[in-house]
PDB file of C-alpha atoms in Angstrom:
ATOM      1  CA  MET A1032      12.021  18.655 -66.397  1.00 63.00           C
ATOM      2  CA  ASP A1033      11.202  20.087 -62.997  1.00 90.00           C
ATOM      3  CA  PHE A1034       8.902  18.161 -60.705  1.00 95.00           C
ATOM      4  CA  THR A1035       5.509  19.727 -60.030  1.00 97.00           C
ATOM      5  CA  LEU A1036       2.547  18.543 -58.043  1.00 97.00           C
ATOM      6  CA  SER A1037      -0.878  20.124 -57.764  1.00 97.00           C
ATOM      7  CA  THR A1038      -4.347  19.116 -56.692  1.00 97.00           C
ATOM      8  CA  ARG A1039      -7.726  20.191 -57.931  1.00 97.00           C
ATOM      9  CA  GLN A1040     -11.312  19.211 -57.384  1.00 96.00           C
ATOM     10  CA  GLY A1041     -12.469  16.756 -60.015  1.00 94.00           C
ATOM     11  CA  ARG A1042     -16.046  15.846 -60.858  1.00 92.00           C
ATOM     12  CA  ILE A1043     -16.282  13.279 -58.060  1.00 90.00           C
ATOM     13  CA  GLY A1044     -13.073  13.497 -56.075  1.00 92.00           C
ATOM     14  CA  THR A1045      -9.620  14.992 -56.005  1.00 97.00           C
ATOM     15  CA  VAL A1046      -7.255  14.967 -58.971  1.00 98.00           C
ATOM     16  CA  VAL A1047      -3.538  15.004 -58.181  1.00 98.00           C
ATOM     17  CA  GLU A1048      -1.595  16.224 -61.198  1.00 98.00           C
ATOM     18  CA  VAL A1049       2.032  15.121 -61.332  1.00 98.00           C
ATOM     19  CA  ALA A1050       4.695  16.251 -63.811  1.00 97.00           C
ATOM     20  CA  GLY A1051       8.355  15.297 -63.937  1.00 97.00           C
ATOM     21  CA  ASP A1052      10.168  12.155 -62.881  1.00 96.00           C
ATOM     22  CA  LEU A1053       8.818  10.170 -59.948  1.00 96.00           C
ATOM     23  CA  ASP A1054      11.942   8.942 -58.210  1.00 96.00           C
ATOM     24  CA  MET A1055      13.532   8.829 -54.756  1.00 96.00           C
ATOM     25  CA  SER A1056      14.000  12.594 -54.675  1.00 96.00           C
ATOM     26  CA  THR A1057      10.429  13.519 -55.673  1.00 97.00           C
ATOM     27  CA  THR A1058       8.190  10.786 -54.284  1.00 96.00           C
ATOM     28  CA  PRO A1059       8.201  12.122 -50.701  1.00 97.00           C
ATOM     29  CA  GLU A1060       6.209  15.135 -51.920  1.00 97.00           C
ATOM     30  CA  LEU A1061       3.655  12.878 -53.631  1.00 98.00           C
ATOM     31  CA  ARG A1062       3.520  10.584 -50.580  1.00 98.00           C
ATOM     32  CA  ASP A1063       2.819  13.540 -48.278  1.00 98.00           C
ATOM     33  CA  GLN A1064       0.076  14.894 -50.537  1.00 98.00           C
ATOM     34  CA  LEU A1065      -1.625  11.504 -50.865  1.00 98.00           C
ATOM     35  CA  ARG A1066      -1.380  10.949 -47.113  1.00 97.00           C
ATOM     36  CA  LYS A1067      -3.139  14.308 -46.514  1.00 97.00           C
ATOM     37  CA  LEU A1068      -5.943  13.265 -48.841  1.00 97.00           C
ATOM     38  CA  VAL A1069      -6.336   9.878 -47.154  1.00 95.00           C
ATOM     39  CA  ASP A1070      -6.313  11.483 -43.704  1.00 95.00           C
ATOM     40  CA  SER A1071      -8.974  13.982 -44.784  1.00 95.00           C
ATOM     41  CA  ASP A1072     -11.248  11.091 -45.836  1.00 90.00           C
ATOM     42  CA  THR A1073     -11.188  12.017 -49.506  1.00 91.00           C
ATOM     43  CA  PRO A1074     -13.154   9.120 -51.038  1.00 92.00           C
ATOM     44  CA  VAL A1075     -11.885   9.245 -54.634  1.00 96.00           C
ATOM     45  CA  VAL A1076      -8.388  10.181 -55.799  1.00 98.00           C
ATOM     46  CA  VAL A1077      -7.243  10.184 -59.410  1.00 98.00           C
ATOM     47  CA  VAL A1078      -3.504  10.595 -59.917  1.00 98.00           C
ATOM     48  CA  ASP A1079      -2.935  12.222 -63.305  1.00 98.00           C
ATOM     49  CA  LEU A1080       0.471  11.041 -64.535  1.00 98.00           C
ATOM     50  CA  THR A1081       0.251  12.652 -67.971  1.00 97.00           C
ATOM     51  CA  GLY A1082       3.413  14.656 -67.315  1.00 97.00           C
ATOM     52  CA  VAL A1083       5.434  11.748 -65.872  1.00 97.00           C
ATOM     53  CA  GLY A1084       7.896  10.073 -68.221  1.00 95.00           C
ATOM     54  CA  PHE A1085       9.786   8.018 -65.638  1.00 96.00           C
ATOM     55  CA  MET A1086       8.835   6.295 -62.397  1.00 97.00           C
ATOM     56  CA  ASP A1087      11.071   4.114 -60.229  1.00 96.00           C
ATOM     57  CA  SER A1088      10.176   1.690 -57.459  1.00 95.00           C
ATOM     58  CA  SER A1089       9.808   4.473 -54.890  1.00 97.00           C
ATOM     59  CA  GLY A1090       7.032   6.062 -56.972  1.00 97.00           C
ATOM     60  CA  LEU A1091       5.411   2.691 -57.405  1.00 97.00           C
ATOM     61  CA  GLY A1092       5.536   2.098 -53.646  1.00 97.00           C
ATOM     62  CA  VAL A1093       3.887   5.440 -52.874  1.00 98.00           C
ATOM     63  CA  LEU A1094       1.002   4.659 -55.218  1.00 98.00           C
ATOM     64  CA  VAL A1095       0.490   1.162 -53.780  1.00 98.00           C
ATOM     65  CA  VAL A1096       0.487   2.443 -50.188  1.00 98.00           C
ATOM     66  CA  ALA A1097      -2.007   5.192 -51.067  1.00 98.00           C
ATOM     67  CA  TYR A1098      -4.219   2.639 -52.819  1.00 98.00           C
ATOM     68  CA  LYS A1099      -4.213   0.365 -49.746  1.00 97.00           C
ATOM     69  CA  ASP A1100      -4.803   3.249 -47.337  1.00 97.00           C
ATOM     70  CA  LEU A1101      -7.752   4.542 -49.376  1.00 96.00           C
ATOM     71  CA  ARG A1102      -9.221   1.067 -49.782  1.00 96.00           C
ATOM     72  CA  GLU A1103      -9.106   0.539 -45.999  1.00 96.00           C
ATOM     73  CA  ARG A1104     -11.291   3.645 -45.691  1.00 94.00           C
ATOM     74  CA  ASP A1105     -13.664   2.534 -48.452  1.00 94.00           C
ATOM     75  CA  GLY A1106     -11.991   4.955 -50.851  1.00 95.00           C
ATOM     76  CA  TRP A1107     -10.703   4.475 -54.384  1.00 96.00           C
ATOM     77  CA  LEU A1108      -7.501   5.393 -56.225  1.00 98.00           C
ATOM     78  CA  ALA A1109      -6.993   5.399 -59.985  1.00 98.00           C
ATOM     79  CA  LEU A1110      -4.197   6.418 -62.331  1.00 98.00           C
ATOM     80  CA  ALA A1111      -4.770   8.440 -65.500  1.00 98.00           C
ATOM     81  CA  GLY A1112      -2.705   9.597 -68.452  1.00 98.00           C
ATOM     82  CA  VAL A1113      -0.008   6.990 -67.897  1.00 97.00           C
ATOM     83  CA  SER A1114       2.873   7.127 -70.392  1.00 96.00           C
ATOM     84  CA  GLN A1115       4.186   3.954 -72.006  1.00 96.00           C
ATOM     85  CA  PRO A1116       7.367   3.766 -69.860  1.00 95.00           C
ATOM     86  CA  VAL A1117       5.302   4.083 -66.674  1.00 97.00           C
ATOM     87  CA  ARG A1118       2.724   1.589 -67.995  1.00 96.00           C
ATOM     88  CA  THR A1119       5.569  -0.866 -68.493  1.00 96.00           C
ATOM     89  CA  VAL A1120       6.594  -0.534 -64.832  1.00 95.00           C
ATOM     90  CA  LEU A1121       2.976  -1.011 -63.733  1.00 97.00           C
ATOM     91  CA  SER A1122       2.595  -4.047 -65.982  1.00 97.00           C
ATOM     92  CA  ILE A1123       5.862  -5.765 -65.030  1.00 96.00           C
ATOM     93  CA  THR A1124       4.969  -5.462 -61.356  1.00 96.00           C
ATOM     94  CA  SER A1125       1.281  -6.370 -61.957  1.00 97.00           C
ATOM     95  CA  VAL A1126       0.208  -3.211 -60.147  1.00 97.00           C
ATOM     96  CA  ASP A1127      -2.011  -2.430 -63.136  1.00 97.00           C
ATOM     97  CA  ARG A1128      -4.092  -5.470 -62.166  1.00 97.00           C
ATOM     98  CA  VAL A1129      -4.863  -3.892 -58.788  1.00 96.00           C
ATOM     99  CA  ILE A1130      -4.950  -0.151 -59.396  1.00 98.00           C
ATOM    100  CA  GLY A1131      -7.111   1.023 -62.278  1.00 97.00           C
ATOM    101  CA  VAL A1132      -5.166   2.628 -65.128  1.00 98.00           C
ATOM    102  CA  PHE A1133      -7.115   4.895 -67.481  1.00 98.00           C
ATOM    103  CA  ASP A1134      -6.276   6.978 -70.531  1.00 97.00           C
ATOM    104  CA  THR A1135      -7.785  10.176 -69.130  1.00 97.00           C
ATOM    105  CA  VAL A1136      -8.968  11.644 -65.842  1.00 97.00           C
ATOM    106  CA  HIS A1137     -12.480  11.672 -67.280  1.00 96.00           C
ATOM    107  CA  ASP A1138     -12.301   7.927 -67.996  1.00 97.00           C
ATOM    108  CA  ALA A1139     -11.097   7.265 -64.453  1.00 97.00           C
ATOM    109  CA  GLU A1140     -13.882   9.347 -62.955  1.00 95.00           C
ATOM    110  CA  GLU A1141     -16.458   7.544 -65.090  1.00 94.00           C
ATOM    111  CA  ALA A1142     -15.181   4.189 -63.758  1.00 94.00           C
ATOM    112  CA  SER A1143     -15.276   5.288 -60.124  1.00 91.00           C
ATOM    113  CA  PRO A1144     -17.484   3.240 -57.807  1.00 87.00           C
ATOM    114  CA  ALA A1145     -18.711   6.565 -56.414  1.00 76.00           C
ATOM    115  CA  LEU A1146     -20.826   6.933 -59.571  1.00 70.00           C
ATOM    116  CA  SER A1147     -22.463   3.533 -59.078  1.00 65.00           C
TER     117      SER A1147
END
């Protein structure tokens, strides 16, 4: 499967839709897109991983860095549509205890502190 990345305006923030494997060859594109969003003071980012069947440590690292960068700016990052193999990586590394993991983009948006 080819790697694709797109962004769209969600209900309360930006949704980054990712499809394909997140590995050393594809994560730089995701890192650059997330960095642009952080630098533009986007307060809420939901990364939709519905189309991702595999993620290695480089993908995990990009998500953790984006989470920290957004948090430092009083922003929020969530993950949505996470497949079982990717959930396993998040669980083994305990990242799912720090970054919110939701079944759908809608569920993530509903949980956003921006709605509080």
